[in-house]
């Protein structure tokens, strides 16, 4: 779940917003955001942004991004991204830097209120970050978003870089590499899972990744465990499949990638002698 939005930001002297903001958020919510922000920082904040990016417009853009990225989980549940990056021009970023923490906190409060108001479900813990983009001019911005579930290995299962380098197979989830050894692991949202993925679209025990040695050859496969939303392997929703180096497993909004550390360039791997 990833998207990019942007736009010209209105100057503060254009006056207060009226009516309803695009995406269904009341102006009252944006007004309360501005008031809380004014209380959190000094008057220097308003002067710094008088002719550049306006915080209320970033707030409105986040609301639109949430609406545009919502995905149906079930009849009564809509999943929305939880990790946001606001790209600013270099000049706007420099002006924002001293107030970034306060702005991020207030934006987080607004997003949580909006998600609750719309009865959405966040994909995981909320994060809002700011980045400088040399390709943007003063007063322009982009918002990127994605679903980023937190991942926790079960107690006693190391996930350090050293453990991953020594493992016969590695499972990469949201940038972290987890070692796999025979007979494999169960991935799910529940506490019984070997690898817990805090994704609302993931079942308590969702998929089993099997690591086996057959006739002296290392084999890796995955099998759905009767999950509510199913499992996609290499882009196809199937109950079970054999995996190779680079294979992907998607559960909920989380995509995991299988790696064979011993595979040579151009080889599929995961079919070698154990």
XYZ file of N, CA, C and O in Angstrom, residues 14-105:
368
model
N -4.782 33.262 3.340
C -5.986 32.938 2.584
C -7.185 32.760 3.488
O -8.305 32.673 3.012
N -6.962 32.655 4.810
C -8.073 32.572 5.741
C -8.391 31.145 6.113
O -7.849 30.195 5.561
N -9.311 30.946 7.045
C -9.650 29.606 7.515
C -10.364 28.805 6.454
O -11.044 29.358 5.577
N -10.230 27.497 6.525
C -10.944 26.612 5.622
C -12.419 26.637 5.990
O -12.797 26.823 7.129
N -13.288 26.427 4.992
C -14.723 26.397 5.249
C -15.304 25.117 4.713
O -14.731 24.464 3.838
N -16.459 24.726 5.264
C -17.114 23.515 4.786
C -16.402 22.282 5.270
O -15.906 22.228 6.377
N -16.337 21.271 4.410
C -15.709 19.994 4.753
C -14.481 19.776 3.910
O -14.484 20.020 2.720
N -13.415 19.299 4.521
C -12.193 18.993 3.790
C -12.415 17.747 2.973
O -13.173 16.862 3.342
N -11.741 17.628 1.836
C -11.836 16.449 0.996
C -11.430 15.224 1.794
O -10.449 15.224 2.504
N -12.206 14.149 1.658
C -11.924 12.933 2.400
C -12.824 12.800 3.609
O -12.761 11.845 4.342
N -13.746 13.769 3.832
C -14.743 13.614 4.864
C -14.352 14.160 6.222
O -15.097 14.031 7.181
N -13.184 14.782 6.354
C -12.776 15.310 7.652
C -13.398 16.676 7.861
O -13.335 17.533 7.001
N -14.019 16.915 9.011
C -14.631 18.210 9.280
C -13.549 19.248 9.493
O -12.454 18.952 9.962
N -13.904 20.481 9.149
C -12.977 21.580 9.382
C -12.719 21.728 10.876
O -11.645 22.143 11.297
N -13.711 21.351 11.692
C -13.523 21.427 13.135
C -12.324 20.625 13.595
O -11.580 21.059 14.480
N -12.099 19.458 13.012
C -10.970 18.622 13.392
C -9.658 19.310 13.021
O -8.692 19.308 13.794
N -9.596 19.922 11.839
C -8.391 20.628 11.421
C -8.174 21.879 12.272
O -7.038 22.254 12.571
N -9.283 22.530 12.652
C -9.178 23.705 13.510
C -8.578 23.336 14.866
O -7.696 24.044 15.391
N -9.037 22.234 15.434
C -8.512 21.795 16.728
C -7.032 21.438 16.611
O -6.250 21.695 17.531
N -6.660 20.859 15.462
C -5.252 20.545 15.222
C -4.420 21.819 15.267
O -3.364 21.877 15.919
N -4.869 22.880 14.571
C -4.129 24.141 14.553
C -4.017 24.736 15.962
O -2.954 25.248 16.356
N -5.112 24.675 16.714
C -5.084 25.244 18.057
C -4.114 24.495 18.965
O -3.368 25.111 19.730
N -4.118 23.157 18.891
C -3.192 22.386 19.714
C -1.750 22.676 19.333
O -0.869 22.777 20.192
N -1.507 22.810 18.026
C -0.150 23.075 17.562
C 0.327 24.444 18.029
O 1.482 24.613 18.442
N -0.564 25.441 17.977
C -0.206 26.781 18.430
C 0.149 26.783 19.915
O 1.030 27.521 20.366
N -0.541 25.955 20.694
C -0.257 25.874 22.123
C 1.058 25.152 22.406
O 1.709 25.393 23.422
N 1.446 24.255 21.471
C 2.638 23.443 21.701
C 3.932 24.158 21.351
O 4.995 23.828 21.875
N 3.868 25.141 20.447
C 5.082 25.824 20.006
C 4.904 27.326 20.130
O 3.816 27.832 20.332
N 6.011 28.043 19.965
C 5.988 29.491 20.134
C 5.475 30.183 18.880
O 5.271 29.571 17.839
N 5.298 31.493 18.969
C 4.843 32.269 17.831
C 5.828 32.263 16.685
O 5.470 32.597 15.553
N 7.066 31.882 16.963
C 8.061 31.820 15.887
C 7.667 30.796 14.844
O 8.040 30.901 13.675
N 6.879 29.802 15.255
C 6.451 28.771 14.308
C 5.612 29.387 13.191
O 5.839 29.133 12.015
N 4.630 30.213 13.565
C 3.763 30.824 12.561
C 4.564 31.717 11.622
O 4.339 31.725 10.416
N 5.525 32.472 12.166
C 6.333 33.339 11.318
C 7.193 32.531 10.361
O 7.383 32.914 9.217
N 7.676 31.387 10.814
C 8.538 30.561 9.967
C 7.790 30.027 8.756
O 8.375 29.814 7.697
N 6.469 29.834 8.896
C 5.712 29.211 7.804
C 4.736 30.169 7.139
O 3.845 29.743 6.423
N 4.919 31.466 7.362
C 3.972 32.425 6.808
C 3.908 32.344 5.289
O 2.853 32.482 4.688
N 5.034 32.101 4.619
C 5.043 32.122 3.159
C 5.415 30.770 2.562
O 5.755 30.686 1.395
N 5.362 29.723 3.396
C 5.769 28.422 2.881
C 4.696 27.391 3.191
O 3.505 27.678 3.159
N 5.122 26.166 3.497
C 4.191 25.085 3.746
C 3.386 25.344 5.013
O 3.910 25.820 6.007
N 2.086 25.059 4.974
C 1.210 25.274 6.112
C 0.881 23.930 6.780
O 0.439 22.996 6.106
N 1.094 23.789 8.067
C 0.830 22.521 8.746
C -0.577 21.984 8.535
O -0.771 20.782 8.419
N -1.584 22.872 8.491
C -2.956 22.397 8.319
C -3.134 21.712 6.968
O -3.943 20.795 6.815
N -2.351 22.128 5.968
C -2.446 21.498 4.653
C -1.777 20.124 4.657
O -2.199 19.220 3.948
N -0.718 19.977 5.442
C -0.127 18.649 5.603
C -1.146 17.731 6.267
O -1.324 16.577 5.864
N -1.841 18.246 7.282
C -2.853 17.455 7.976
C -3.958 17.018 7.017
O -4.377 15.857 7.005
N -4.423 17.941 6.192
C -5.469 17.616 5.229
C -4.987 16.588 4.206
O -5.719 15.683 3.808
N -3.715 16.723 3.777
C -3.150 15.775 2.816
C -3.049 14.373 3.411
O -3.270 13.369 2.726
N -2.716 14.273 4.694
C -2.657 12.967 5.348
C -4.039 12.321 5.368
O -4.175 11.112 5.141
N -5.066 13.107 5.622
C -6.429 12.571 5.625
C -6.810 12.049 4.230
O -7.407 10.978 4.102
N -6.470 12.814 3.199
C -6.774 12.360 1.827
C -6.016 11.085 1.510
O -6.541 10.172 0.864
N -4.749 11.022 1.939
C -3.932 9.840 1.671
C -4.537 8.602 2.326
O -4.567 7.522 1.741
N -5.032 8.769 3.548
C -5.668 7.662 4.247
C -6.893 7.186 3.471
O -7.080 5.986 3.238
N -7.742 8.117 3.061
C -8.947 7.749 2.304
C -8.599 7.052 0.995
O -9.201 6.041 0.626
N -7.627 7.598 0.279
C -7.279 7.060 -1.039
C -6.584 5.705 -0.965
O -6.564 4.958 -1.953
N -5.994 5.386 0.189
C -5.240 4.137 0.313
C -6.003 3.044 1.061
O -5.482 1.952 1.246
N -7.215 3.333 1.494
C -7.978 2.363 2.280
C -8.268 1.110 1.463
O -8.609 1.183 0.279
N -8.119 -0.039 2.099
C -8.390 -1.325 1.470
C -9.408 -2.094 2.300
O -9.396 -2.046 3.527
N -10.279 -2.815 1.623
C -11.322 -3.567 2.306
C -10.736 -4.836 2.921
O -10.132 -5.649 2.227
N -10.905 -4.978 4.227
C -10.530 -6.207 4.911
C -11.713 -7.150 5.019
O -11.594 -8.355 4.816
N -12.862 -6.596 5.362
C -14.093 -7.357 5.475
C -15.243 -6.378 5.315
O -15.029 -5.187 5.041
N -16.453 -6.858 5.480
C -17.617 -5.995 5.295
C -17.572 -4.778 6.207
O -18.026 -3.691 5.839
N -17.024 -4.926 7.401
C -17.038 -3.839 8.369
C -15.658 -3.280 8.688
O -15.528 -2.452 9.590
N -14.616 -3.722 7.977
C -13.263 -3.272 8.309
C -12.540 -2.774 7.068
O -12.528 -3.443 6.037
N -11.959 -1.582 7.185
C -11.147 -0.991 6.122
C -9.742 -0.777 6.678
O -9.563 -0.121 7.712
N -8.749 -1.326 5.994
C -7.355 -1.205 6.422
C -6.724 0.020 5.783
O -6.870 0.242 4.579
N -6.006 0.816 6.581
C -5.335 2.009 6.063
C -3.867 1.968 6.471
O -3.488 1.311 7.442
N -3.004 2.676 5.729
C -1.570 2.667 6.044
C -1.288 3.284 7.401
O -2.062 4.091 7.920
N -0.152 2.899 7.959
C 0.229 3.408 9.282
C 1.583 4.112 9.282
O 1.965 4.709 10.285
N 2.320 4.032 8.176
C 3.636 4.670 8.094
C 3.592 5.749 7.010
O 3.328 5.448 5.843
N 3.839 6.992 7.396
C 3.740 8.125 6.476
C 5.068 8.883 6.434
O 5.726 9.052 7.463
N 5.426 9.336 5.249
C 6.588 10.196 5.066
C 6.121 11.452 4.332
O 5.508 11.358 3.259
N 6.388 12.613 4.913
C 6.060 13.896 4.285
C 7.334 14.452 3.679
O 8.284 14.769 4.408
N 7.387 14.558 2.355
C 8.547 15.110 1.659
C 8.356 16.611 1.486
O 7.321 17.057 0.973
N 9.357 17.377 1.902
C 9.300 18.828 1.819
C 10.470 19.351 1.004
O 11.491 18.674 0.859
N 10.320 20.556 0.494
C 11.453 21.199 -0.170
C 12.551 21.440 0.867
O 12.298 21.435 2.079
N 13.756 21.652 0.400
C 14.867 21.857 1.322
C 14.642 23.073 2.216
O 14.933 23.038 3.417
N 14.094 24.144 1.650
C 13.871 25.355 2.455
C 12.774 25.128 3.486
O 12.890 25.559 4.641
N 11.685 24.458 3.081
C 10.611 24.183 4.035
C 11.073 23.220 5.123
O 10.696 23.355 6.286
N 11.893 22.250 4.736
C 12.382 21.285 5.718
C 13.239 21.984 6.776
O 13.134 21.685 7.973
N 14.087 22.924 6.338
C 14.933 23.650 7.289
C 14.082 24.480 8.254
O 14.388 24.577 9.448
N 13.006 25.082 7.735
C 12.118 25.860 8.607
C 11.385 24.960 9.595
O 11.115 25.337 10.728
N 11.032 23.754 9.131
C 10.245 22.837 9.948
C 11.067 22.137 11.021
O 10.552 21.814 12.097
N 12.344 21.903 10.758
C 13.188 21.060 11.618
C 13.081 21.387 13.107
O 12.939 20.472 13.928
N 13.124 22.651 13.530
C 13.064 22.925 14.973
C 11.735 22.544 15.616
O 11.654 22.409 16.836
N 10.679 22.387 14.810
C 9.348 22.117 15.351
C 8.837 20.736 14.938
O 7.676 20.407 15.160
N 9.720 19.932 14.347
C 9.292 18.651 13.781
C 8.658 17.729 14.793
O 7.655 17.067 14.500
N 9.208 17.666 16.010
C 8.687 16.748 17.020
C 7.269 17.133 17.426
O 6.374 16.282 17.500
N 7.052 18.412 17.688
C 5.721 18.878 18.085
C 4.715 18.674 16.956
O 3.578 18.237 17.190
N 5.127 18.970 15.730
C 4.228 18.807 14.594
C 3.885 17.345 14.372
O 2.730 16.989 14.131
N 4.890 16.489 14.486
C 4.650 15.062 14.316
C 3.676 14.538 15.366
O 2.774 13.738 15.050
N 3.834 14.982 16.609
C 2.934 14.538 17.686
C 1.502 14.973 17.410
O 0.554 14.188 17.583
